[in-house]
Amino acid sequence: MEELFQQLTNGLAVGAIYALIALGYTMVYGMLRLINFAHGDLFTLGAYLGLTLLAAFALEGKMNGLAVGGALIVMSMGLVALVGYLLERIAYRPLRNSNRLTAVVSALGASIFFSNAIMLAYGARSQVYPGGILPTTAIAFFGVEIPLMRILMFIGAIALMLALYWFIHRTRIGSAIRAVAIDQGAAKLMGINVNSVISLVFLIGPGLGAAGGVMVGLYYGEIRYDMGFSFGLKAFTAAILGGIGNIPGAMLGGLLLGVIEALGAAYISIAWKDAIAFTVLILILIFRPTGLLGERVADKL
Amino acid sequence: MNKTVFFRRHFSLAAGCVFFAVMACVPALLDFAGAARGGIAQLDILNKIGIYAALALSLNIVLGQAGMFHMGHTAFFAVGAYATAILNTLYKWPVFATMPVAGLFAAAFAFLVAIPIIHLRGDYLLIVTIGIVEIVGIALKNNIFGLTGGANGIYGIARPELFGLVFSTPKLQYGLIWGFTALSAGLFYLLEHSRFGRALNYIRYDDLAASGCGINVARHKLAAFTLGAFWAGMAGTLFAANIRTIEPTSFNFYESVILFAIVILGGSGSIAGVLFGSFLLIGLQDVFRGFENARMLVFGAAMMLMMIFRPQGLLPPRRRHYDAHAFMGKFPSALTPLPQSGLPTSMLSSAVLEDSLAAEARSKTATGNAKFGASCPS
């Protein structure tokens, strides 16, 4: 029972990160019908930039652990958002009107470019986040010890997602984003600057991904230049699981996938852990390609 | 047949014959040029290029002809290579005997995998096929069925042997591999120009119109997928016999991306383009071996730039040419408007129909399928 509870909370913490990354996929897909393959690598970039910033400002030990974590996340988000914006301008905007395969291949090229650029800059070996930035204590729930870090991760990710949800559904710019996702032509006629809305989405998505990257660094303590591929593919699975183009769907899909994977690794086989996510992906595409919340077609974002 | 049309129509065939004739002379040329140690280093690279060319040609019918975004081809390549390795090392089958079996294994696997996913739209199919490569890689690493040897793979695969001739030197290997590549190019050329190949092209252009013209889209896609996997499995046999030690890392996602890029950057749907792409991507990989790390960075940037400036690839497929006279009697509805509009017959003789789809659509109309034929685009 305790084992189950531990796996559940671990799954929820990892799932919250999948959900954060999945938001980037789902927003871009809802907007441009493009799988942004480079998104996973922007997430990796976020993790590495977090590490660099930590060293550059010598933040460790200066402030409270939570403040350090928060500062890292915010700065890394800002930088990666900028990279995401440039990516859209350089690699995707010229292809806006060409066929879909062309844009997908360009995205793949961007993904290969980023992961190898990270490898060249930081080396092929995995890098270690210094431990002890966040408190390592555990809190007892009904007699089960849950590491505080897990809870912080979960809360942090959920807070970011709620902020995004509020932004998309309660602000003027948010409704412009929704309008562009539903019909670009009509949105343009209504006086919405479609290009800047798309740029905005490419700022928000990679920014959230970078937050996920720093969290992964803090949580696992170890990052690799090629982790974006498996995290990215799993986050994309999460986006499809929840219904691609649908923001609450990406959150639900991420949490669900995290739990499925944690339980599968614990009770089926740890060696097949990565295969579980892909199996879920294939099954969902065969049996329910619209995803769990995919019916609200009009509400694509 | 009109001379110009004849020349245009058979240009690719002639160019292909010349190309493979030149390739056949390469070992002799290397000897003549006095390459170090009989040109072993060059032949090894050319052997790798040959295997990838055959493999990319088999991907080309799925990706280039049928237009399915399939990025999981190394999964079938892996199934073929492992089938050969297992049959050869455990059951002592001669390598050549394993070749058709490897192809069949790969085809059967592809068929089973494809049935549920064949209807998926473009990029969803792409993601699922990536998932398949990953699952196959994990399965191989985890020593599935206790046969694949885990992360170490399988070593000690025998050299291929035919009627007492053992293909042991790089030169003999070269003959075997490029013979197979030439055979692949020839067969895929015939396939491209067959009824089946034309149907696949039609599906790529417009699957709705194709199904309106009586083409069973799902069945054709499934057949193309299975056929491509069959050929990839046989290429897997050659690969296993050439390097003699196979391990899961030879079949990972990056290999799949490179294969995909060979077809897309070379010229999707064009045999010449795919051959060119193999030389470019596999050959340059070797030339830049010293810059191992920066290599993939440049490769990624090149993919982006190509898509922005030349999305059709370096050597896109040539337009198909048809002798208008040959159609005159057969399909009156197709060409009668021309003489009526007062065109001199001399112009008509060199008139060239743009591509096979038009002819296919018209032939449907002409053979009485008027109801659907009318809606077929020309």
XYZ file of C-alpha atoms in Angstrom:
679
model
C 0.000 0.000 0.000
C 2.774 2.384 0.883
C 4.603 1.362 -2.290
C 1.497 2.170 -4.310
C 1.144 5.554 -2.632
C 4.789 6.386 -3.251
C 4.469 5.447 -6.913
C 1.293 7.475 -7.266
C 2.852 10.642 -5.873
C 6.015 10.113 -7.902
C 3.869 9.633 -11.002
C 1.947 12.817 -10.270
C 5.155 14.844 -9.839
C 6.687 13.568 -13.082
C 3.319 13.803 -14.774
C 3.073 17.476 -13.829
C 6.315 18.047 -15.741
C 5.017 16.097 -18.735
C 1.950 18.300 -18.582
C 4.048 21.479 -18.574
C 5.928 20.343 -21.663
C 2.763 19.029 -23.292
C 1.223 22.512 -23.089
C 3.850 23.777 -25.517
C 3.089 21.013 -28.008
C -0.620 21.363 -27.733
C -0.666 25.164 -28.103
C 1.551 25.121 -31.172
C -0.402 22.265 -32.703
C -3.687 23.993 -32.026
C -2.336 27.118 -33.707
C -0.365 25.844 -36.705
C -1.167 22.118 -36.963
C 2.551 21.572 -36.549
C 4.319 19.097 -34.285
C 7.108 21.229 -32.929
C 9.762 18.530 -32.642
C 12.250 21.068 -31.302
C 10.105 21.649 -28.216
C 11.679 18.752 -26.305
C 15.117 20.200 -26.965
C 14.045 23.656 -25.821
C 13.040 21.938 -22.581
C 16.561 20.495 -22.336
C 17.988 23.922 -23.087
C 15.963 25.275 -20.169
C 17.474 22.702 -17.838
C 21.030 23.541 -18.946
C 20.470 27.297 -18.802
C 19.167 26.855 -15.267
C 22.437 25.187 -14.344
C 24.498 27.909 -16.018
C 22.533 30.688 -14.334
C 22.940 29.001 -10.972
C 26.709 29.057 -11.428
C 26.832 32.512 -13.056
C 25.019 34.291 -10.250
C 26.426 31.999 -7.544
C 22.908 31.744 -6.195
C 23.393 28.605 -4.207
C 23.220 29.206 -0.481
C 22.680 32.949 -0.821
C 18.951 32.829 -0.418
C 16.277 30.501 0.696
C 16.158 27.319 -1.435
C 12.664 28.047 -2.704
C 13.667 31.529 -3.843
C 16.690 30.126 -5.674
C 14.532 27.547 -7.448
C 11.949 30.173 -8.335
C 14.559 32.621 -9.627
C 16.185 29.933 -11.763
C 12.865 28.946 -13.248
C 11.880 32.526 -14.080
C 15.221 33.445 -15.680
C 15.468 30.225 -17.656
C 11.875 30.655 -18.836
C 12.663 34.112 -20.140
C 15.753 33.043 -22.077
C 14.194 29.960 -23.622
C 11.081 31.918 -24.562
C 13.363 34.169 -26.580
C 14.926 31.159 -28.306
C 11.451 29.824 -29.070
C 10.491 33.143 -30.614
C 13.607 33.140 -32.824
C 12.953 29.537 -33.822
C 9.511 30.431 -35.064
C 10.771 33.455 -36.961
C 13.633 31.625 -38.657
C 12.504 28.051 -39.183
C 8.694 28.032 -39.178
C 7.378 31.372 -40.404
C 8.808 31.021 -43.938
C 7.009 27.668 -44.161
C 3.633 28.854 -42.881
C 1.946 28.300 -46.244
C 3.844 25.261 -47.498
C 2.699 21.704 -47.014
C 2.794 20.031 -43.663
C 5.580 17.586 -44.276
C 7.908 20.459 -45.121
C 7.287 22.178 -41.814
C 7.596 18.910 -39.880
C 10.962 18.171 -41.503
C 12.119 21.673 -40.650
C 11.049 21.071 -37.051
C 13.002 17.823 -36.988
C 16.034 19.657 -38.326
C 15.636 22.257 -35.593
C 15.426 19.493 -32.983
C 18.633 17.865 -34.206
C 20.279 21.269 -34.362
C 19.390 22.204 -30.781
C 20.264 18.892 -29.163
C 23.658 18.881 -30.872
C 24.285 22.530 -30.105
C 23.648 21.736 -26.434
C 25.995 18.771 -26.679
C 28.727 20.907 -28.220
C 28.325 23.626 -25.620
C 28.031 21.471 -22.497
C 29.545 18.127 -23.472
C 28.029 14.718 -24.109
C 28.246 13.543 -20.502
C 25.402 14.172 -18.111
C 25.634 17.234 -15.876
C 24.801 17.296 -12.205
C 22.573 19.835 -10.480
C 23.934 20.553 -7.030
C 21.826 18.783 -4.450
C 20.303 20.494 -1.483
C 18.948 23.590 -3.189
C 15.460 22.523 -2.298
C 14.769 20.976 1.112
C 15.128 17.203 1.078
C 12.857 16.568 4.037
C 9.739 14.459 3.787
C 6.265 15.106 5.066
C 4.123 12.395 6.546
C 0.660 11.902 5.058
C -1.431 9.256 6.787
C 1.743 7.613 7.932
C 3.400 7.665 4.490
C 6.488 9.785 4.015
C 6.303 11.949 0.879
C 9.435 13.898 -0.093
C 8.735 17.619 0.090
C 10.423 18.117 -3.295
C 7.745 16.036 -5.005
C 5.021 18.172 -3.491
C 6.791 21.403 -4.456
C 7.221 20.204 -8.033
C 3.598 19.274 -8.266
C 2.409 22.564 -6.799
C 4.785 24.600 -8.961
C 3.691 22.938 -12.171
C 0.009 23.170 -11.307
C 0.391 26.859 -10.419
C 1.967 27.591 -13.815
C -0.784 25.681 -15.582
C -3.530 27.493 -13.707
C -1.883 30.807 -14.556
C -1.854 29.825 -18.220
C -5.475 28.695 -18.063
C -6.468 31.993 -16.512
C -4.474 33.897 -19.133
C -6.033 32.039 -22.056
C -9.605 32.166 -20.789
C -9.859 35.402 -18.862
C -7.786 37.992 -20.688
C -8.188 39.869 -23.947
C -4.942 38.513 -25.394
C -6.020 35.049 -24.338
C -9.201 35.293 -26.315
C -7.168 36.490 -29.312
C -5.079 33.321 -28.978
C -8.217 31.198 -28.888
C -9.617 33.031 -31.885
C -6.502 32.424 -33.978
C -6.556 28.747 -33.029
C -10.119 28.401 -34.250
C -9.880 30.313 -37.518
C -6.856 32.333 -38.580
C -8.603 34.038 -41.473
C -11.570 35.194 -39.431
C -9.294 36.309 -36.620
C -7.356 38.440 -39.076
C -10.590 40.051 -40.271
C -11.462 40.871 -36.668
C -8.284 42.923 -36.441
C -6.146 40.405 -34.605
C -2.482 40.460 -35.526
C -2.090 36.758 -36.264
C 1.686 36.887 -36.557
C 2.183 38.409 -33.147
C -0.285 35.984 -31.578
C 1.691 33.067 -33.034
C 4.906 34.645 -31.790
C 3.337 34.936 -28.363
C 2.477 31.238 -28.366
C 6.082 30.470 -29.252
C 7.138 32.574 -26.258
C 4.747 30.906 -23.817
C 5.184 27.274 -24.897
C 8.991 27.073 -24.756
C 8.926 29.169 -21.565
C 6.765 26.564 -19.838
C 8.992 23.843 -21.242
C 12.038 25.555 -19.741
C 10.308 25.667 -16.355
C 9.825 21.911 -16.713
C 13.514 21.552 -17.581
C 14.721 23.343 -14.445
C 12.295 21.299 -12.351
C 13.626 18.058 -13.829
C 17.146 19.203 -13.009
C 16.190 19.992 -9.409
C 14.176 16.793 -9.023
C 16.472 14.191 -10.587
C 19.707 16.107 -10.002
C 21.045 14.984 -13.393
C 20.481 16.237 -16.918
C 21.626 14.981 -20.333
C 21.775 16.700 -23.694
C 19.503 14.102 -25.312
C 16.841 13.867 -22.601
C 14.617 16.186 -24.641
C 13.830 13.406 -27.071
C 12.242 11.004 -24.612
C 10.660 13.728 -22.455
C 9.392 15.433 -25.595
C 7.891 12.295 -27.059
C 6.240 11.457 -23.752
C 4.879 14.966 -23.389
C 3.532 14.735 -26.910
C 1.902 11.454 -25.933
C 0.368 13.287 -22.990
C -0.944 15.994 -25.310
C -2.556 13.410 -27.577
C -3.870 11.457 -24.593
C -5.722 14.529 -23.386
C -6.779 15.622 -26.870
C -4.324 17.695 -28.841
C -5.007 21.413 -29.052
C -6.833 21.293 -25.734
C -5.147 22.925 -22.715
C -6.951 21.158 -19.848
C -6.496 17.977 -21.889
C -2.717 18.385 -21.899
C -2.726 18.826 -18.112
C -4.922 15.762 -17.582
C -2.945 13.713 -20.112
C 0.371 14.607 -18.495
C -0.717 13.636 -14.994
C -2.343 10.454 -16.272
C 0.696 9.428 -18.282
C 3.004 10.088 -15.331
C 0.907 7.852 -13.092
C 0.566 5.102 -15.727
C 4.289 5.111 -16.301
C 5.203 5.072 -12.609
C 2.798 2.226 -11.868
C 3.889 0.321 -14.988
C 7.540 0.650 -14.047
C 6.813 -0.523 -10.509
C 4.462 -3.392 -11.218
C 5.281 -4.558 -14.760
C 8.930 -4.020 -15.546
C 11.373 -1.197 -15.031
C 13.317 -2.145 -18.181
C 10.221 -1.576 -20.310
C 9.391 1.764 -18.655
C 9.960 3.836 -21.800
C 8.005 1.415 -23.955
C 4.916 1.954 -21.769
C 4.463 5.556 -22.887
C 4.824 4.636 -26.557
C 2.353 1.808 -26.168
C -0.117 4.237 -24.622
C 0.500 6.579 -27.568
C -0.190 3.908 -30.172
C -3.252 2.585 -28.363
C -4.792 6.024 -27.951
C -4.235 6.867 -31.598
C -5.861 3.624 -32.671
C -8.832 3.643 -30.345
C -9.483 7.297 -29.568
C -7.467 9.597 -31.799
C -9.328 12.647 -30.492
C -7.966 12.005 -26.992
C -9.846 11.995 -23.722
C -11.126 15.578 -23.891
C -10.948 15.891 -27.642
C -14.625 16.287 -28.393
C -14.822 20.024 -27.931
C -13.508 20.636 -31.395
C -14.384 24.321 -31.446
C -12.370 24.956 -28.304
C -9.015 24.009 -29.720
C -6.940 25.797 -27.154
C 7.138 6.971 -81.245
C 8.293 10.539 -81.602
C 12.018 10.870 -80.999
C 11.937 13.708 -78.470
C 9.227 12.028 -76.470
C 11.105 8.747 -76.605
C 14.250 10.443 -75.327
C 12.489 12.325 -72.551
C 10.560 9.304 -71.507
C 13.537 7.031 -71.180
C 16.062 9.542 -69.916
C 15.915 8.306 -66.305
C 16.284 4.705 -67.391
C 19.319 5.503 -69.522
C 20.876 7.654 -66.806
C 20.333 4.843 -64.317
C 22.010 2.285 -66.586
C 24.991 4.578 -67.057
C 25.213 5.209 -63.306
C 25.233 1.526 -62.362
C 27.682 0.730 -65.161
C 30.040 3.326 -63.700
C 29.514 1.906 -60.212
C 30.425 -1.549 -61.563
C 33.772 -0.175 -62.745
C 34.613 1.512 -59.439
C 36.695 -1.345 -57.927
C 38.730 -1.556 -61.124
C 39.126 2.222 -61.142
C 40.322 2.162 -57.538
C 42.912 -0.457 -58.448
C 43.935 1.578 -61.452
C 44.271 4.732 -59.375
C 46.440 2.777 -56.962
C 44.296 3.339 -53.861
C 45.904 2.212 -50.621
C 45.399 -1.502 -49.823
C 43.247 -2.062 -52.882
C 40.883 0.752 -51.856
C 39.459 -1.124 -48.840
C 38.581 2.085 -47.021
C 36.736 3.547 -50.023
C 34.960 0.260 -50.745
C 33.771 0.024 -47.138
C 32.186 3.450 -47.381
C 30.649 2.623 -50.743
C 29.264 -0.610 -49.272
C 27.566 1.319 -46.509
C 26.192 3.779 -49.051
C 24.899 0.877 -51.154
C 23.024 -0.699 -48.256
C 21.497 2.640 -47.264
C 20.580 3.338 -50.887
C 18.683 0.042 -51.145
C 17.047 0.762 -47.813
C 16.135 4.318 -48.777
C 14.687 3.072 -52.072
C 12.398 0.788 -50.096
C 11.358 3.713 -47.909
C 10.799 5.786 -51.022
C 7.764 3.794 -52.133
C 6.113 4.427 -48.781
C 7.207 8.019 -48.211
C 7.871 9.249 -51.734
C 5.255 7.431 -53.778
C 2.381 6.852 -51.373
C 3.176 10.009 -49.387
C 2.906 8.369 -45.957
C 5.046 10.116 -43.305
C 6.819 6.978 -42.207
C 9.811 7.433 -39.953
C 9.986 3.924 -38.552
C 11.701 2.159 -41.380
C 14.752 1.126 -39.345
C 12.410 -1.023 -37.240
C 11.864 -3.287 -40.255
C 15.524 -3.075 -41.215
C 16.304 -4.242 -37.665
C 13.829 -7.127 -37.868
C 15.493 -8.329 -41.077
C 19.029 -7.967 -39.728
C 18.178 -9.757 -36.483
C 16.299 -12.522 -38.331
C 19.409 -13.192 -40.390
C 21.708 -12.996 -37.374
C 19.592 -15.356 -35.278
C 18.973 -17.890 -38.035
C 22.616 -17.859 -38.990
C 24.290 -18.011 -35.590
C 21.799 -20.205 -33.736
C 20.388 -22.406 -36.481
C 23.364 -22.333 -38.855
C 21.359 -21.296 -41.905
C 23.496 -19.988 -44.761
C 23.156 -16.210 -45.080
C 21.535 -16.255 -48.511
C 18.879 -18.684 -47.324
C 17.944 -16.267 -44.537
C 17.410 -13.384 -46.948
C 13.852 -14.100 -48.111
C 12.924 -15.207 -44.588
C 14.275 -11.950 -43.174
C 12.188 -10.074 -45.723
C 9.090 -12.081 -44.855
C 9.568 -11.549 -41.127
C 9.910 -7.815 -41.649
C 6.903 -7.753 -43.980
C 4.747 -9.768 -41.590
C 5.716 -7.495 -38.707
C 5.018 -4.397 -40.793
C 1.683 -5.773 -41.939
C 0.496 -6.496 -38.402
C 1.711 -3.136 -37.129
C 0.252 -1.217 -40.046
C -3.286 -2.601 -40.008
C -4.474 -0.449 -37.108
C -2.449 2.662 -37.976
C -2.741 2.828 -41.748
C -5.656 5.235 -41.646
C -3.853 7.787 -39.469
C -3.317 11.217 -40.984
C 0.135 12.583 -41.875
C 1.909 13.645 -38.720
C 0.052 11.266 -36.428
C 1.435 8.427 -38.516
C 4.863 9.994 -38.178
C 4.683 9.976 -34.393
C 3.374 6.414 -34.232
C 6.124 5.117 -36.502
C 8.713 6.844 -34.296
C 7.079 5.058 -31.365
C 7.470 1.748 -33.204
C 11.201 2.303 -33.731
C 11.597 3.110 -30.044
C 9.633 0.070 -28.906
C 11.606 -2.221 -31.222
C 14.860 -0.699 -29.898
C 13.784 -1.254 -26.278
C 12.689 -4.807 -27.089
C 16.057 -5.598 -28.685
C 17.902 -4.106 -25.726
C 15.854 -6.140 -23.279
C 16.776 -9.368 -25.052
C 13.267 -10.168 -26.172
C 12.479 -13.917 -26.439
C 16.036 -14.465 -25.158
C 17.208 -14.326 -28.772
C 18.521 -10.826 -29.469
C 21.482 -10.771 -27.108
C 20.460 -7.599 -25.253
C 22.558 -4.455 -25.514
C 25.591 -6.385 -26.799
C 23.721 -7.654 -29.828
C 24.774 -10.660 -31.870
C 28.245 -11.275 -33.210
C 29.910 -13.893 -35.394
C 27.528 -13.787 -38.326
C 28.931 -15.868 -41.176
C 29.942 -14.420 -44.525
C 27.505 -14.962 -47.345
C 28.370 -17.921 -49.553
C 26.998 -18.892 -52.941
C 28.009 -22.064 -54.825
C 31.272 -22.244 -52.912
C 32.118 -18.576 -53.471
C 32.544 -16.846 -50.121
C 31.961 -13.101 -50.210
C 34.839 -12.346 -47.889
C 36.772 -9.429 -49.407
C 35.398 -5.870 -49.532
C 35.496 -6.135 -53.312
C 33.208 -9.158 -53.410
C 30.974 -7.548 -50.797
C 30.868 -4.495 -52.986
C 29.681 -6.554 -55.939
C 27.004 -8.206 -53.819
C 25.714 -5.006 -52.225
C 25.725 -2.857 -55.338
C 24.247 -5.711 -57.347
C 21.390 -5.718 -54.858
C 21.083 -1.934 -55.004
C 20.959 -2.018 -58.809
C 18.306 -4.721 -58.633
C 16.331 -2.607 -56.141
C 16.567 0.480 -58.337
C 15.432 -1.513 -61.393
C 12.511 -3.152 -59.641
C 11.373 0.061 -57.996
C 11.595 1.799 -61.376
C 9.265 -0.817 -62.837
C 7.000 -0.537 -59.808
C 6.835 3.225 -60.114
C 5.651 2.908 -63.709
C 3.223 0.089 -63.030
C -0.479 0.455 -62.412
C 0.183 0.000 -58.703
C 2.847 2.723 -58.687
C 0.586 5.149 -60.518
C -2.163 4.447 -58.022
C 0.205 5.240 -55.143
C 1.141 8.538 -56.759
C -2.489 9.380 -57.207
C -3.126 8.679 -53.536
C -0.318 11.045 -52.593
C -1.751 13.837 -54.714
C -5.332 13.434 -53.576
C -6.529 10.387 -51.714
C -10.163 11.378 -51.914
C -10.090 11.660 -55.702
C -8.126 8.428 -55.878
C -10.759 6.559 -53.923
C -13.380 8.182 -56.124
C -11.642 6.635 -59.112
C -11.931 3.189 -57.621
C -8.559 2.898 -55.896
C -8.807 1.169 -52.540
C -6.670 3.664 -50.626
C -6.181 1.690 -47.414
C -5.280 -1.506 -49.259
C -2.794 0.247 -51.525
C -1.131 2.000 -48.580
C -0.944 -1.261 -46.663
C 0.583 -3.028 -49.665
C 3.166 -0.264 -50.142
C 4.056 -0.353 -46.451
C 4.439 -4.132 -46.398
C 6.405 -4.209 -49.621
C 8.767 -1.496 -48.366
C 9.290 -3.447 -45.137
C 9.958 -6.661 -47.086
C 12.713 -4.970 -49.016
C 14.092 -3.300 -45.884
C 14.262 -6.739 -44.240
C 16.330 -8.069 -47.137
C 18.610 -5.036 -46.922
C 18.912 -5.963 -43.232
C 20.352 -9.342 -44.262
C 23.010 -7.617 -46.352
C 23.786 -5.243 -43.485
C 24.157 -8.077 -40.961
C 26.354 -10.067 -43.334
C 28.462 -7.033 -44.137
C 29.308 -5.830 -40.638
C 28.852 -9.271 -38.973
C 28.059 -7.825 -35.551
C 24.732 -6.169 -34.941
C 23.609 -4.276 -31.883
C 20.504 -2.253 -31.003
C 22.244 1.115 -31.468
C 22.543 0.458 -35.216
C 18.773 0.775 -35.461
C 17.942 3.753 -33.269
C 15.866 6.822 -33.966
C 18.773 8.787 -35.452
C 19.289 6.150 -38.115
C 15.620 6.500 -38.925
C 15.933 10.250 -39.223
C 18.926 9.925 -41.539
C 17.025 7.483 -43.730
C 14.042 9.806 -43.809
C 16.335 12.706 -44.663
C 17.958 10.765 -47.517
C 14.573 10.479 -49.197
C 13.336 13.995 -48.413
C 16.560 15.879 -49.125
C 17.501 13.760 -52.122
C 14.140 14.187 -53.768
C 11.073 12.428 -52.471
C 9.644 10.030 -55.053
C 12.683 10.112 -57.308
C 14.998 7.101 -57.563
C 17.871 9.262 -58.786
C 17.275 11.644 -55.891
C 17.318 8.829 -53.332
C 20.587 7.462 -54.723
C 22.072 10.947 -54.693
C 20.820 11.501 -51.145
C 22.490 8.292 -49.959
C 25.822 9.416 -51.370
C 25.405 12.842 -49.855
C 24.312 11.868 -46.345
C 26.197 8.628 -45.771
C 29.240 9.628 -47.813
C 29.586 13.055 -46.207
C 29.152 11.490 -42.771
C 32.311 9.602 -43.461
C 34.176 12.504 -44.970
C 33.421 14.579 -41.864
C 34.240 11.811 -39.414
C 36.801 14.133 -37.827
C 34.059 16.562 -36.836
C 31.871 13.874 -35.378
C 30.188 16.261 -32.955
C 29.499 19.193 -35.228
C 28.317 16.879 -38.003
C 24.801 16.429 -36.711
C 24.553 20.142 -35.927
C 25.256 20.979 -39.554
C 22.885 18.235 -40.626
C 20.046 19.738 -38.577
C 20.698 23.214 -39.917
C 20.856 21.850 -43.482
C 17.463 20.198 -43.007
C 15.906 23.509 -41.959
C 17.546 25.451 -44.787
C 16.569 22.875 -47.397
C 12.945 22.993 -46.329
C 12.930 26.781 -46.585
C 14.749 27.098 -49.906
C 14.293 23.820 -51.764
C 11.554 21.680 -50.206
C 11.221 19.376 -53.218
C 14.725 17.984 -52.644
C 17.907 18.186 -54.657
C 16.841 15.894 -57.515
C 13.049 15.917 -57.565
C 11.178 13.416 -59.751
C 11.032 14.269 -63.431
C 7.703 14.844 -65.044
C 6.366 11.856 -66.860
C 6.151 12.111 -70.612
C 3.614 10.408 -72.795
C 3.412 10.136 -76.529
C 0.154 11.838 -77.381
C -0.193 9.805 -80.588
C -0.146 6.602 -78.652
C -3.284 7.727 -76.836
C -5.105 8.988 -79.931
C -7.056 5.921 -80.919
C -7.423 4.508 -77.465
C -8.952 7.371 -75.543
C -10.897 9.551 -77.924
C -12.403 11.593 -75.123
C -8.951 12.553 -73.934
C -7.607 14.136 -77.055
C -10.390 14.920 -79.498
C -10.632 18.573 -78.418
C -7.136 19.242 -79.687
C -7.594 18.747 -83.456
C -11.027 20.397 -83.279
C -9.481 23.525 -81.873
C -7.490 23.812 -85.062
C -4.077 22.838 -83.824
C -1.819 21.635 -86.615
C -1.031 17.954 -86.349
C 2.678 18.678 -86.254
C 2.179 20.279 -82.866
C 0.077 17.433 -81.733
C 2.805 14.938 -82.460
C 5.040 16.500 -79.878
C 2.304 17.222 -77.415
C 3.157 15.683 -74.127
C 0.711 14.837 -71.447
C 1.826 16.199 -68.157
C 1.676 13.163 -66.064
C 0.315 9.764 -65.576
C -2.490 10.884 -63.308
C -4.151 12.706 -66.091
C -3.877 9.671 -68.305
C -5.159 7.410 -65.589
C -8.111 9.645 -64.896
C -8.944 9.883 -68.571
C -8.598 6.182 -69.131
C -11.165 5.675 -66.417
C -13.512 8.077 -68.140
C -12.909 6.404 -71.447
C -13.573 2.930 -70.180
C -17.084 3.858 -69.217
C -16.651 4.734 -65.577
C -18.309 7.987 -66.432
C -20.024 8.544 -63.137
C -16.821 8.782 -61.127
C -14.554 9.641 -63.981
C -16.227 12.968 -64.384
C -15.181 14.029 -60.925
C -11.555 12.994 -61.362
C -9.189 15.930 -61.697
C -7.036 15.885 -64.785
